[in-house]
Coordinates of C-alpha atoms and ligand atoms in Angstrom, one line a residue:
M183 CA 124.4 79.2 109.3
I184 CA 122.4 81.5 107.1
N185 CA 124.1 80.3 103.9
N186 CA 123.4 76.7 104.8
K187 CA 119.8 77.4 105.3
K188 CA 119.2 79.0 101.9
S189 CA 117.0 76.2 100.6
N190 CA 115.2 76.0 103.9
I191 CA 114.6 79.7 103.9
L192 CA 113.0 79.4 100.4
L193 CA 110.9 76.6 101.7
L194 CA 109.7 78.8 104.5
F195 CA 108.8 81.5 102.0
L196 CA 106.7 78.9 100.2
I197 CA 105.0 77.6 103.3
I198 CA 104.0 81.0 104.7
S199 CA 102.6 81.8 101.2
I200 CA 100.6 78.6 101.4
T201 CA 99.4 79.5 104.8
L202 CA 98.2 82.9 103.7
A203 CA 96.6 81.6 100.5
G204 CA 93.0 82.3 100.4
C205 CA 93.3 85.7 102.1
T206 CA 95.4 87.3 99.4
S207 CA 93.1 90.2 98.8
N208 CA 94.4 93.1 100.8
K209 CA 91.1 94.3 102.0
S210 CA 88.8 91.8 103.8
S211 CA 85.1 92.2 104.5
K212 CA 86.0 93.9 107.8
E213 CA 88.2 96.3 105.8
L214 CA 91.4 95.1 107.5
T215 CA 94.7 95.3 105.7
L216 CA 97.2 92.4 105.5
V217 CA 100.7 93.7 106.2
K218 CA 103.8 91.5 106.0
Q219 CA 107.5 92.1 106.8
E220 CA 110.3 89.6 106.3
Q221 CA 113.8 89.7 107.8
L222 CA 116.9 87.6 108.4
I223 CA 117.0 87.5 112.2
L224 CA 118.1 85.2 115.0
G225 CA 120.2 83.4 112.4
T226 CA 117.1 82.4 110.4
F227 CA 114.4 83.7 108.2
G228 CA 111.7 85.7 109.9
S229 CA 108.2 86.5 108.6
I230 CA 105.5 88.4 110.4
S231 CA 102.1 89.0 108.9
A232 CA 99.3 90.9 110.6
Y233 CA 95.8 92.2 109.8
S234 CA 95.5 95.8 110.8
N235 CA 93.3 98.8 110.5
S236 CA 95.8 100.5 108.3
E237 CA 99.1 99.7 106.6
K238 CA 100.8 102.2 108.8
E239 CA 99.5 100.7 112.1
G240 CA 100.3 97.2 110.9
N241 CA 103.9 98.1 109.9
E242 CA 104.5 99.9 113.2
A243 CA 103.3 96.9 115.2
I244 CA 105.4 94.5 113.2
S245 CA 108.5 96.7 113.4
K246 CA 108.1 96.8 117.2
A247 CA 107.9 93.0 117.3
Y248 CA 111.1 92.8 115.2
D249 CA 112.8 95.2 117.7
R250 CA 111.9 92.9 120.5
I251 CA 113.3 89.9 118.6
K252 CA 116.5 91.8 117.9
E253 CA 116.7 92.6 121.7
I254 CA 116.4 88.9 122.5
E255 CA 119.1 88.0 119.9
N256 CA 121.4 90.6 121.5
L257 CA 120.8 89.0 124.9
M258 CA 120.9 85.3 124.1
S259 CA 123.2 84.8 121.1
T260 CA 126.3 82.8 121.8
S261 CA 128.3 84.7 119.2
I262 CA 127.3 88.4 119.8
E263 CA 130.0 89.9 121.9
G264 CA 128.5 91.3 125.1
S265 CA 125.3 89.2 125.0
D266 CA 124.3 87.7 128.4
V267 CA 125.1 84.2 127.1
Y268 CA 128.4 85.4 125.6
N269 CA 129.4 86.9 129.0
M270 CA 128.3 83.9 131.0
N271 CA 130.4 81.6 128.8
K272 CA 133.3 84.0 129.0
K273 CA 133.2 84.1 132.7
A274 CA 132.7 80.4 133.2
G275 CA 134.7 79.1 136.1
V276 CA 135.6 82.7 137.0
E277 CA 132.6 84.7 138.4
S278 CA 128.9 85.2 138.4
I279 CA 127.5 87.8 136.0
A280 CA 124.3 89.9 136.0
V281 CA 121.8 88.9 133.3
N282 CA 118.7 90.6 132.0
P283 CA 115.4 89.3 133.5
S284 CA 114.4 87.9 130.0
T285 CA 117.6 85.8 129.9
M286 CA 116.9 84.6 133.4
E287 CA 113.4 83.6 132.4
V288 CA 114.7 81.5 129.5
L289 CA 117.5 80.0 131.6
L290 CA 115.0 78.9 134.3
E291 CA 112.7 77.4 131.7
G292 CA 115.6 75.6 130.1
L293 CA 116.8 74.2 133.4
E294 CA 113.3 73.0 134.3
Y295 CA 112.9 71.3 130.9
S296 CA 116.1 69.4 131.5
S297 CA 114.4 67.3 134.1
I298 CA 111.0 67.1 132.3
T299 CA 112.8 65.7 129.2
K300 CA 115.0 63.2 131.1
E301 CA 117.9 65.5 130.2
A302 CA 117.4 65.0 126.4
F303 CA 117.1 68.8 126.4
N304 CA 120.2 70.5 127.8
I305 CA 121.0 74.2 127.7
G306 CA 124.6 73.4 128.7
L307 CA 125.4 71.5 125.6
G308 CA 127.5 74.3 124.1
S309 CA 130.8 72.5 124.2
L310 CA 129.4 69.6 122.1
I311 CA 127.6 72.0 119.7
E312 CA 130.8 74.0 119.2
L313 CA 132.7 70.8 118.6
W314 CA 130.4 69.6 115.8
G315 CA 130.1 73.1 114.5
I316 CA 127.1 72.3 112.3
G317 CA 126.6 75.2 109.9
K318 CA 129.9 76.8 110.9
D319 CA 133.1 77.0 109.0
W320 CA 134.8 74.4 111.2
Q321 CA 132.0 71.7 110.9
K322 CA 133.4 68.2 110.9
V323 CA 133.0 64.8 112.5
P324 CA 134.9 65.0 115.8
T325 CA 137.0 62.1 117.1
S326 CA 135.4 59.9 119.8
E327 CA 138.0 61.2 122.3
E328 CA 136.9 64.8 121.5
I329 CA 133.2 63.8 122.0
A330 CA 134.0 62.0 125.3
D331 CA 135.9 65.0 126.6
A332 CA 133.1 67.5 125.6
K333 CA 130.5 65.3 127.2
K334 CA 132.3 65.7 130.6
H335 CA 131.3 69.4 130.4
I336 CA 127.5 69.4 130.0
D337 CA 126.4 69.0 133.7
L338 CA 123.7 71.5 134.5
N339 CA 124.3 71.1 138.2
K340 CA 127.3 73.3 137.6
L341 CA 125.1 76.1 136.3
E342 CA 124.1 78.3 139.2
V343 CA 121.3 80.9 138.7
S344 CA 119.8 83.3 141.1
K345 CA 116.3 84.5 140.2
E346 CA 116.3 87.0 143.1
N347 CA 119.5 88.7 142.0
N348 CA 119.3 88.0 138.2
T349 CA 122.8 86.5 138.2
A350 CA 124.2 83.4 136.6
F351 CA 127.4 81.5 137.1
I352 CA 128.8 78.5 135.2
K353 CA 131.1 76.9 137.8
D354 CA 132.9 74.6 135.3
P355 CA 135.1 76.7 132.9
K356 CA 134.6 74.3 130.1
I357 CA 130.8 74.3 130.1
L358 CA 129.2 76.5 127.5
V359 CA 125.5 77.6 127.6
D360 CA 123.7 77.5 124.2
L361 CA 120.0 78.7 124.1
G362 CA 119.7 77.7 120.4
G363 CA 117.0 75.2 121.2
I364 CA 114.7 77.6 123.2
A365 CA 115.4 81.3 122.4
K366 CA 113.6 81.2 119.1
G367 CA 110.4 79.9 120.7
Y368 CA 110.7 82.6 123.4
A369 CA 111.2 85.2 120.7
V370 CA 108.0 84.1 118.9
D371 CA 106.0 84.4 122.1
E372 CA 107.4 87.8 122.8
S373 CA 106.7 89.1 119.3
I374 CA 103.1 87.9 119.6
R375 CA 102.8 89.7 122.9
I376 CA 104.1 92.9 121.3
L377 CA 101.7 92.5 118.3
K378 CA 98.8 92.2 120.7
E379 CA 99.9 95.2 122.7
N380 CA 99.8 97.1 119.5
G381 CA 96.3 96.2 118.7
I382 CA 96.8 93.3 116.3
K383 CA 94.3 90.5 116.8
S384 CA 95.1 88.4 113.8
G385 CA 98.4 87.3 112.2
V386 CA 101.2 84.8 111.9
V387 CA 104.7 85.0 113.2
N388 CA 107.3 82.5 111.7
L389 CA 110.9 82.5 112.9
G390 CA 112.6 79.7 110.9
G391 CA 109.8 77.2 111.4
D392 CA 108.7 78.3 114.9
V393 CA 105.2 79.5 114.1
Y394 CA 102.5 81.2 116.1
A395 CA 99.1 81.8 114.5
L396 CA 97.2 84.6 116.3
G397 CA 93.4 84.7 116.3
T398 CA 91.7 83.6 113.1
K399 CA 91.7 84.7 109.5
T400 CA 89.3 87.6 108.8
D401 CA 86.6 85.2 107.7
G402 CA 86.7 83.5 111.1
S403 CA 88.3 80.4 109.8
K404 CA 91.5 78.9 111.4
W405 CA 95.0 79.4 110.0
R406 CA 96.4 76.4 108.2
I407 CA 100.0 75.8 108.8
G408 CA 101.9 73.5 106.4
I409 CA 104.3 70.8 107.7
N410 CA 107.4 70.5 105.5
N411 CA 108.2 67.3 103.7
P412 CA 111.3 66.2 105.8
E413 CA 113.0 64.5 102.8
I414 CA 116.1 66.3 101.4
G415 CA 115.3 67.9 98.1
S416 CA 111.5 68.1 98.7
S417 CA 109.8 71.3 99.2
N418 CA 106.1 70.4 99.5
S419 CA 103.9 70.4 102.6
I420 CA 103.1 66.8 103.5
A421 CA 100.3 67.9 105.8
R422 CA 98.6 70.9 107.3
I423 CA 97.3 71.7 110.7
S424 CA 94.4 74.0 111.3
I425 CA 94.8 76.2 114.4
S426 CA 93.9 79.5 116.1
D427 CA 95.9 81.1 118.9
K428 CA 98.4 78.3 119.0
S429 CA 102.1 77.7 118.3
V430 CA 103.3 75.1 115.7
V431 CA 107.0 74.3 116.0
T432 CA 108.9 71.7 114.0
S433 CA 112.4 70.2 114.6
G434 CA 113.9 68.1 111.8
D435 CA 117.1 66.4 110.8
Y436 CA 116.8 68.1 107.4
E437 CA 117.0 71.6 108.7
R438 CA 120.8 72.0 109.3
Y439 CA 123.4 69.4 108.5
F440 CA 126.6 68.5 106.7
I441 CA 127.6 65.4 104.9
E442 CA 130.9 63.6 105.5
N443 CA 131.9 60.3 103.8
G444 CA 128.3 59.9 102.6
V445 CA 126.8 60.3 106.1
R446 CA 124.6 63.2 107.1
Y447 CA 125.1 64.8 110.4
H448 CA 122.5 67.2 111.7
H449 CA 122.1 69.8 114.4
I450 CA 120.1 68.1 117.1
I451 CA 122.6 66.4 119.5
D452 CA 121.7 63.6 121.9
P453 CA 123.4 64.5 125.2
K454 CA 123.7 60.8 126.1
T455 CA 125.8 59.9 123.1
G456 CA 127.2 63.3 122.1
I457 CA 126.3 62.7 118.5
P458 CA 123.3 63.8 116.3
A459 CA 120.1 61.9 117.3
N460 CA 119.5 58.9 115.0
N461 CA 116.5 56.9 116.0
G462 CA 114.3 56.7 112.9
L463 CA 112.5 60.0 113.4
V464 CA 113.0 62.7 110.8
S465 CA 110.7 65.4 112.0
V466 CA 108.7 66.3 115.1
T467 CA 106.0 69.1 115.2
I468 CA 104.6 70.4 118.5
V469 CA 101.3 72.3 118.8
S470 CA 101.1 74.2 122.0
D471 CA 99.9 77.4 123.6
K472 CA 103.4 78.8 123.8
S473 CA 106.2 78.6 121.3
I474 CA 108.9 78.3 124.0
D475 CA 107.3 74.9 125.0
G476 CA 107.0 73.8 121.4
D477 CA 110.7 74.7 120.7
V478 CA 112.0 72.7 123.6
L479 CA 109.6 69.8 123.2
S480 CA 110.1 69.4 119.5
T481 CA 113.9 69.1 120.0
A482 CA 113.6 66.9 123.0
S483 CA 111.0 64.5 121.5
F484 CA 113.2 64.3 118.4
I485 CA 116.1 63.0 120.6
L486 CA 113.9 60.7 122.7
G487 CA 112.5 58.9 119.7
L488 CA 109.0 57.8 118.7
D489 CA 107.8 56.0 121.8
E490 CA 109.3 58.1 124.5
G491 CA 108.7 61.3 122.5
L492 CA 105.0 60.5 122.1
K493 CA 104.8 59.7 125.8
L494 CA 106.4 63.0 126.7
I495 CA 103.9 64.9 124.4
E496 CA 100.9 63.1 125.8
S497 CA 102.1 63.8 129.4
R498 CA 102.2 67.6 128.9
P499 CA 98.8 69.3 129.4
G500 CA 97.8 71.3 126.3
V501 CA 100.6 69.9 124.2
E502 CA 100.0 67.9 121.0
G503 CA 102.5 66.5 118.4
L504 CA 103.0 65.0 115.0
L505 CA 106.0 62.8 114.5
I506 CA 107.3 61.5 111.2
T507 CA 109.6 58.5 110.7
K508 CA 112.2 57.8 108.0
D509 CA 109.7 55.4 106.4
R510 CA 107.1 58.1 105.9
Q511 CA 104.9 57.0 108.8
V512 CA 103.1 59.8 110.6
Y513 CA 102.1 59.5 114.3
V514 CA 99.7 62.1 115.7
S515 CA 98.9 62.6 119.4
S516 CA 95.4 62.0 120.6
G517 CA 94.2 65.6 120.7
L518 CA 95.5 66.6 117.3
K519 CA 93.9 64.1 115.0
D520 CA 90.9 66.3 113.9
A521 CA 93.2 69.2 113.1
V522 CA 95.6 67.4 110.8
E523 CA 95.0 66.9 107.0
I524 CA 97.5 64.9 105.0
L525 CA 98.4 66.5 101.7
D526 CA 101.0 64.1 100.4
N527 CA 99.7 60.5 100.1
N528 CA 103.2 59.1 100.3
F529 CA 102.9 59.9 104.0
K530 CA 100.3 58.0 106.1
I531 CA 98.9 58.5 109.6
V532 CA 99.5 55.1 111.2
N533 CA 98.2 55.5 114.8
Ligands
ADP389 P1 116.2 74.8 114.8 O1 117.1 75.8 115.4 O2 116.6 74.4 113.4 O3 114.7 75.2 114.8 P2 115.9 73.2 117.1 O4 114.8 74.0 117.6 O5 115.6 71.7 117.1 O6 116.3 73.5 115.6 O7 117.2 73.5 118.0 C1 118.4 73.0 117.6 C2 119.4 73.9 118.2 O8 119.4 73.7 119.6 C3 120.8 73.5 117.8 O9 121.3 74.3 116.7 C4 121.6 73.8 119.0 O10 122.0 75.2 119.1 C5 120.7 73.5 120.2 N1 120.7 72.0 120.6 C6 121.1 70.9 119.9 N2 120.9 69.8 120.6 C7 120.3 70.2 121.8 C8 119.9 69.5 123.0 N3 120.0 68.2 123.1 N4 119.4 70.3 124.0 C9 119.3 71.6 123.9 N5 119.7 72.3 122.8 C10 120.2 71.6 121.8
MG390 MG1 113.5 73.5 119.0

């Protein structure tokens, strides 16, 4: 997964540098210091920047934020032995297991989003995700029989969770829980909470494209977050969004994929068909107050397609979106128009 994302990781480096351009001098007028730490974490590239009273304070706050992200990875990874998700999947069809309250919180959000997104978002999609193996050693196009069989085991009614007891039980032994479409957003929100608790009022967290911009830059202006060019081989920002105290999350078909017989297969699977969503969209960006919502809604809108995706975005209070089609058309939700600036004139806002 990490190897496959090398180019993407470089891109993220670039974008975070663009974001922070204009505040490169280490000392601002308020004498705050810009501190930045980068890490490979949650299977992706993480970057946390924070303005702080001193380098020491800033580094301590950022380290604590990374500790929390690591904790979340150790609870919610499908592959880390002993994680809550690993244990749930191992005990599928056997027995209920105790889970950490944080895992419970993400499971409950995930379940709720299943109905909100007309089941486009499904945290029980693990058997299909494993079958495709995007980014894994075994990635390949499965047979239609394999897909049909895996699709029989994604029914979330078979996932029983008890908030009171913090327990979870997958009643079908072949269902696998996968929080890959939601845990990163949760981790961004949690790292922002930790930064704030440690006195940080201004900064940017970026976990593989799930971004939160805290406060404003030291001159009081908004942060400007770049939107990747979704075309393979491109590395520019096609637009930027000016925000403060908001999350910006993008899901795209260019992020993780493999090519077989000239066809590209990516990592966002439509539960209805069991194959990667292919409806003319190449990228969906969600602007929201919390990254967990942005993470889910970007993936779900990508699957639902332009019309249904935009409808979903407009129906959620406080949520805005920017959707890009294969033919370089950009659709922006009603409340976001003033915050978006196109940087690459090959792409046009059409609505
Ligand atoms: P990224 O991880 O690149 O930011 P997304 O946020 O769009 O991408 O999430 C994609 C991940 O979510 C996949 O790698 C997989 O683990 C999981 N996933 C794929 N399809 C779905 C789906 N329909 N519902 C829920 N999770 C999904
Ligand atoms: Mg997502």
